[in-house]
Short mmCIF file of C-alpha atoms in Angstrom, two decimals:
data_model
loop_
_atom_site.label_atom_id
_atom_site.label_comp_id
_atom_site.label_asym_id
_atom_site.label_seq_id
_atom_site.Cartn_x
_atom_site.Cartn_y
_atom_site.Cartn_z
CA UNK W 1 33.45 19.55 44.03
CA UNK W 2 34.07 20.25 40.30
CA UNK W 3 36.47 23.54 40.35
CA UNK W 4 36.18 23.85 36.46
CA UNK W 5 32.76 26.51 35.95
CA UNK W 6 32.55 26.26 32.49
CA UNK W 7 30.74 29.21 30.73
CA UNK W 8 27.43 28.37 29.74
CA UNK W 9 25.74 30.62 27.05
CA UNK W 10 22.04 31.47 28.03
CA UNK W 11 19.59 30.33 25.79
CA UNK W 12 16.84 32.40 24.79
CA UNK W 13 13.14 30.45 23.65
CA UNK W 14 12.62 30.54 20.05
CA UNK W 15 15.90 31.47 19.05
CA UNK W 16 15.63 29.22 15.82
CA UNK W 17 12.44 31.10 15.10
CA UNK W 18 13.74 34.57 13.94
CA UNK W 19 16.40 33.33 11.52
CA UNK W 20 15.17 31.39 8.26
CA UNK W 21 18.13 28.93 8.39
CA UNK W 22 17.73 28.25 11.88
CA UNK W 23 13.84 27.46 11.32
CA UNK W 24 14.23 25.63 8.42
CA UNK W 25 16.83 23.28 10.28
CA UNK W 26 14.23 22.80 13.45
CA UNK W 27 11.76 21.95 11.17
CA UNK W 28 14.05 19.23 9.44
CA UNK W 29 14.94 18.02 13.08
CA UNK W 30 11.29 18.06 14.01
CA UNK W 31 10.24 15.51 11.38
CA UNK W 32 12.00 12.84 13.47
CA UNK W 33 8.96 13.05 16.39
CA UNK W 34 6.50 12.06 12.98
CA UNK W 35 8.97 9.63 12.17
CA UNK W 36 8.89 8.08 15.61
CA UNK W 37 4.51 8.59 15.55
CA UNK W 38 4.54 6.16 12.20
CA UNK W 39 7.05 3.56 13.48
CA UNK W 40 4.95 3.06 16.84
CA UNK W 41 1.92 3.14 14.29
CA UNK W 42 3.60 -0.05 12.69
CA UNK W 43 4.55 -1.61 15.99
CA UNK W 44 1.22 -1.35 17.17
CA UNK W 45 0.18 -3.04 14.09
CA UNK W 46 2.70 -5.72 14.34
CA UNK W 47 2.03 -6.69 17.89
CA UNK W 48 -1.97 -6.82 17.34
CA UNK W 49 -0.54 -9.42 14.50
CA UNK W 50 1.34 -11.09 16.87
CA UNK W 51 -2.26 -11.57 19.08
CA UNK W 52 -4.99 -12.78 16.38
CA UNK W 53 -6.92 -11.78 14.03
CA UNK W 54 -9.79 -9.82 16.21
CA UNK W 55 -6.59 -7.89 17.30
CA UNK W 56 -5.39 -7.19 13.97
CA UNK W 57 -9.05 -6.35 12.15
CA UNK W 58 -9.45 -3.59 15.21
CA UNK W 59 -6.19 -2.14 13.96
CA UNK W 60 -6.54 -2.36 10.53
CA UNK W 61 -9.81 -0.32 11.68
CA UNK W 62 -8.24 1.90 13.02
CA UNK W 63 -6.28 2.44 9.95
CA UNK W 64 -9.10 2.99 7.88
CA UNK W 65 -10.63 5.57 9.78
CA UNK W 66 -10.80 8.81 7.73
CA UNK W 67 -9.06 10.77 10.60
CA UNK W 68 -5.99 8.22 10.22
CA UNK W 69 -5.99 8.65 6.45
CA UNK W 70 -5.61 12.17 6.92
CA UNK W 71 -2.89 12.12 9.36
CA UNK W 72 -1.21 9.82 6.90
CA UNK W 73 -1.22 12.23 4.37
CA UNK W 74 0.11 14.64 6.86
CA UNK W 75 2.93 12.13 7.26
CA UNK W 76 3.38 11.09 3.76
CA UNK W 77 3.97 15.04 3.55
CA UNK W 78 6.54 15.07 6.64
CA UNK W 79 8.47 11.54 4.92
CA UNK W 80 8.86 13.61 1.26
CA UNK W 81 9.93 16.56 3.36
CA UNK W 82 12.90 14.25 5.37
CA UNK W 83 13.49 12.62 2.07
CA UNK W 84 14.13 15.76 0.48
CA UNK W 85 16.06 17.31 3.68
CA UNK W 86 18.42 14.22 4.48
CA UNK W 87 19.64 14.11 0.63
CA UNK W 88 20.17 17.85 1.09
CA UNK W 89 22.31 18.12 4.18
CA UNK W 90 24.27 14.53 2.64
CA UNK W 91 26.56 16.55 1.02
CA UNK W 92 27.72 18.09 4.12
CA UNK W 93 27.25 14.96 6.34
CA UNK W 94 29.27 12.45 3.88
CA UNK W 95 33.14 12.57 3.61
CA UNK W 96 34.35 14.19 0.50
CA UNK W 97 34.41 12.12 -2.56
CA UNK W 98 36.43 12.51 -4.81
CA UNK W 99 35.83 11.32 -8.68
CA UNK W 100 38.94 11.72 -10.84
CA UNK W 101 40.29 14.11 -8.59
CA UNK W 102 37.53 16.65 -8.64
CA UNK W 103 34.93 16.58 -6.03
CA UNK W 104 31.45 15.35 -6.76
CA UNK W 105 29.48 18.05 -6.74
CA UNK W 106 26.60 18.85 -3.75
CA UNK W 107 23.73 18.85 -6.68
CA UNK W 108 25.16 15.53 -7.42
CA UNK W 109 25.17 14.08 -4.11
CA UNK W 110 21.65 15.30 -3.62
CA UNK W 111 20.16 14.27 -6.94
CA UNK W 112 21.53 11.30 -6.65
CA UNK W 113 20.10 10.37 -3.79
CA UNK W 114 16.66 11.29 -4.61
CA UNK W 115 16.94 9.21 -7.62
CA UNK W 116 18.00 6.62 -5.24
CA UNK W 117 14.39 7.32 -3.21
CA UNK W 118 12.39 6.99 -6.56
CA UNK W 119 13.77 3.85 -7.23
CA UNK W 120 13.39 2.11 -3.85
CA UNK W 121 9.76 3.54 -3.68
CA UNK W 122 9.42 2.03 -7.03
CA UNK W 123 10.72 -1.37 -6.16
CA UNK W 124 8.72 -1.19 -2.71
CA UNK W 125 5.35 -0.46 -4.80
CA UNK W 126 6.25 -3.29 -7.49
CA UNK W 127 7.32 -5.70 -4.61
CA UNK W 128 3.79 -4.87 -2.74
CA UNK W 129 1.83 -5.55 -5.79
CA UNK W 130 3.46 -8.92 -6.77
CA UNK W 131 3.41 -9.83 -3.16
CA UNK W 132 -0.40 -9.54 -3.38
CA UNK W 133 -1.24 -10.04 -7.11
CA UNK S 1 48.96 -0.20 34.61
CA UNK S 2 47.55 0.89 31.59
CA UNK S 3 44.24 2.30 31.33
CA UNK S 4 41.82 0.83 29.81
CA UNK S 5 40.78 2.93 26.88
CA UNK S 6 37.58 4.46 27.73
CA UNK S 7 35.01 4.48 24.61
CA UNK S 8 32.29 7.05 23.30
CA UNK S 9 29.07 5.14 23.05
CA UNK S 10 28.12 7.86 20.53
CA UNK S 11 29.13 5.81 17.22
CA UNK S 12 26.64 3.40 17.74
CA UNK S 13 23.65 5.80 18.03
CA UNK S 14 24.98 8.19 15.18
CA UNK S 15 25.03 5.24 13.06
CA UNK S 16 21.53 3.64 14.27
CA UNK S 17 20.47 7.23 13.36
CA UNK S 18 22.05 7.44 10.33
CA UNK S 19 20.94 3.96 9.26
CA UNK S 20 17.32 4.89 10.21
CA UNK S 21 17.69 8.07 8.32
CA UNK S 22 18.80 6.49 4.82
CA UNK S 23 15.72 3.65 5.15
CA UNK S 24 13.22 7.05 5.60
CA UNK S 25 14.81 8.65 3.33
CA UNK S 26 14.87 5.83 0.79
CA UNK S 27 11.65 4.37 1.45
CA UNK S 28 9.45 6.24 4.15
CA UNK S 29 7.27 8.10 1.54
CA UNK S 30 6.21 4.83 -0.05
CA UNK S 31 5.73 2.79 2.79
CA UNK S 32 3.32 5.85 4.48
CA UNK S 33 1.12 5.80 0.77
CA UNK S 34 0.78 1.72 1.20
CA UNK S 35 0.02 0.93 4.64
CA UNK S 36 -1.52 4.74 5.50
CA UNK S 37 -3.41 5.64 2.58
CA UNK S 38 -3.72 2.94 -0.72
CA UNK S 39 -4.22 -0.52 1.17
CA UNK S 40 -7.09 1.62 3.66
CA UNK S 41 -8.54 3.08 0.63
CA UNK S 42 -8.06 0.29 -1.66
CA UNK S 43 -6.33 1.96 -4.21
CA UNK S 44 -4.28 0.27 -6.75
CA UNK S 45 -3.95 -2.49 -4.47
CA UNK S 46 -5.86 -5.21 -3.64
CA UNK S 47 -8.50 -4.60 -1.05
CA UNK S 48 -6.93 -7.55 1.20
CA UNK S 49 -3.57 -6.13 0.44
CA UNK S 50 -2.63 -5.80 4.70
CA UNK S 51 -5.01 -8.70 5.40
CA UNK S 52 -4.61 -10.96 8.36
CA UNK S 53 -3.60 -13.74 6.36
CA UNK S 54 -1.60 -11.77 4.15
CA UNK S 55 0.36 -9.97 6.80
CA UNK S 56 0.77 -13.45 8.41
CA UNK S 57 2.53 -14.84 6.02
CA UNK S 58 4.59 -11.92 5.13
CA UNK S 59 5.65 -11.84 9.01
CA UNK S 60 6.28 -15.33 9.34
CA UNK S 61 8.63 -15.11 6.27
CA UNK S 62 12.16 -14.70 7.31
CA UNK S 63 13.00 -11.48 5.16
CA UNK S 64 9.72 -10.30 6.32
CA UNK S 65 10.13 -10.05 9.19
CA UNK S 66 13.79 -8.74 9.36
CA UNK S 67 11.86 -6.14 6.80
CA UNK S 68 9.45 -5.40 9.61
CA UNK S 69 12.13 -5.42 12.41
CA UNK S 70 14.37 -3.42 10.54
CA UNK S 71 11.49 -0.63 9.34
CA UNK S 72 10.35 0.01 13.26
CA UNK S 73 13.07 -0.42 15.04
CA UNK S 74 15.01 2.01 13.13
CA UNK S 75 12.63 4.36 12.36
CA UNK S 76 12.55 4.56 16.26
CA UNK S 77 16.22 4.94 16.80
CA UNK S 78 16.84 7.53 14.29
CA UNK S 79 13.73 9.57 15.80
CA UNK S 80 14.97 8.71 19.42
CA UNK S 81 18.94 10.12 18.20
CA UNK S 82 17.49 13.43 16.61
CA UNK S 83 15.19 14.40 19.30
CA UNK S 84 17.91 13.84 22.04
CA UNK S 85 20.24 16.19 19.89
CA UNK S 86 16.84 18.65 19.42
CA UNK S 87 16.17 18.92 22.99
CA UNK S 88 19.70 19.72 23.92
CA UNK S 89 19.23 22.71 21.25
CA UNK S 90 15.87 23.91 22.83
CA UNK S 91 17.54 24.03 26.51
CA UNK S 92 17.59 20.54 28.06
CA UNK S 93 20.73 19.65 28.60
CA UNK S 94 21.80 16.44 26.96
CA UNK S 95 22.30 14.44 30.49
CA UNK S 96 21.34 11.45 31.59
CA UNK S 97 17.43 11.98 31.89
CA UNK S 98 17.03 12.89 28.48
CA UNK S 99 19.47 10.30 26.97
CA UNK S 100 17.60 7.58 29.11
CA UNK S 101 14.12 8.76 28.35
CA UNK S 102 14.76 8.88 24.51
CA UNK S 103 16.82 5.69 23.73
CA UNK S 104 15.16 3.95 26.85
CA UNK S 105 11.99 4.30 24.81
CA UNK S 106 13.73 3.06 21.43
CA UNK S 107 14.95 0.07 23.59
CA UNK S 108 11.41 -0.39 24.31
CA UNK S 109 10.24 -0.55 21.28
CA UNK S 110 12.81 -2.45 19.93
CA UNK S 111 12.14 -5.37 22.65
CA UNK S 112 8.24 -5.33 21.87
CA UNK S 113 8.84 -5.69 17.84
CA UNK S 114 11.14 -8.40 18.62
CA UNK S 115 8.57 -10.35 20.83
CA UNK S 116 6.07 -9.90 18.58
CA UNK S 117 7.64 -10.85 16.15
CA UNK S 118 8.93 -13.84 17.35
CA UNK S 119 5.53 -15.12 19.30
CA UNK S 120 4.32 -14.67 15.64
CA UNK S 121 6.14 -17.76 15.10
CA UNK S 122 8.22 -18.73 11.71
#
């Protein structure tokens, strides 16, 4: 028998809901499930490729159902939002850095790495339309 | 005898999250307008943009398909590391149920895109 009874705080539902910090960071921790919806969108696309083309039509389908647009415009929103979110919190989840011994600033970190998501979306979008020029 | 060191498993899912995290962050929004919206559509794109043949080739391509692999698998892990840390903050205990239910489902996922794309052949 474990002797140690270790204090556990209770937990009330909906605490994050009351406190605009608190709600804002569920929300940010909440876009994973939408992140985890889209990859299993992809995998299901990438198995029916893996079983012919009849598979892969009824997919891509699928995909062009109006209903499946919209929900990927609901997760294009949720993607900017983590996007914006993960470059936010960066400055608080990298080590300090340290340029010419001041420290980079937060906006920097954060800017910096949204500039960094405008590029690679760029490169993505130019790499997608050479690929299939 | 010394003990043998015992090790935290945790480094390896922070940093599957945090790799997951960086390749949303970076190119999530993008990859949502393509496959989700523009190729359906046909905007800007070709209308056979996601085509059979075109995906085909695209998977069969080495860094295509370590492009795929990468994108899901990921994706999957950093959701899987983030929800495991969420439920623990909306009462469920992190424990074994919840650790095995979220990253047994990434494993899952991770096995299948690896099948696939290996039965898809090089």
């Amino acid at each position: 028998m474990n002797v140690r009874r270790p204090y556990v705080r209770r937990m009330e539902p909906g605490w994050w809901w009351k406190n605009a910090f608190l709600l804002r960071y569920m929300i940010r921790e909440m876009t994973s499930l939408l992140v985890a919806v889209y990859a299993f969108v992809l995998l299901a696309g990438v198995f029916a490729l893996s079983r012919g083309d009849a598979a892969y039509r009824q997919w891509l389908d699928v995909m062009a159902n109006p209903w499946s647009v919209a929900f990927h415009g609901l997760l294009l929103a949720v993607f900017l939002y983590h996007s914006w979110s993960w470059f936010e919190i960066m400055p608080k989840t990298l080590p300090q850095i340290r340029l010419g011994g001041r420290r980079l600033p937060a906006a920097a970190i954060t800017w910096g790495g949204l500039a960094a998501t405008v590029a690679c979306c760029g490169i993505l979008l130019g790499g997608t339309l050479w690929l299939t020029r | 005898m010394a003990h043998p060191v015992k090790r935290s498993n945790a480094p390896v899912f922070w940093l599957l999250f945090g790799a997951g995290g960086m390749l949303a962050a970076l190119l999530g929004p993008m990859l949502v307008l393509i496959t989700g919206i523009a190729a359906p559509l046909g905007w800007v794109l070709p209308p056979d943009a996601l085509s059979y043949d075109n995906m085909l080739a695209f998977s069969r391509n080495i860094p295509g398909k370590l492009f795929i692999f990468a994108v899901v698998t990921l994706f999957v892990w950093h959701a899987a590391h983030r929800i495991y840390h969420t439920l623990h903050d909306l009462g469920i205990r992190r424990n074994r149920l919840s650790m095995g239910f979220c990253y047994g489902i990434s494993l899952a996922a991770t096995l299948l895109a690896g099948y696939a794309l290996v039965i898809i052949g090089f």
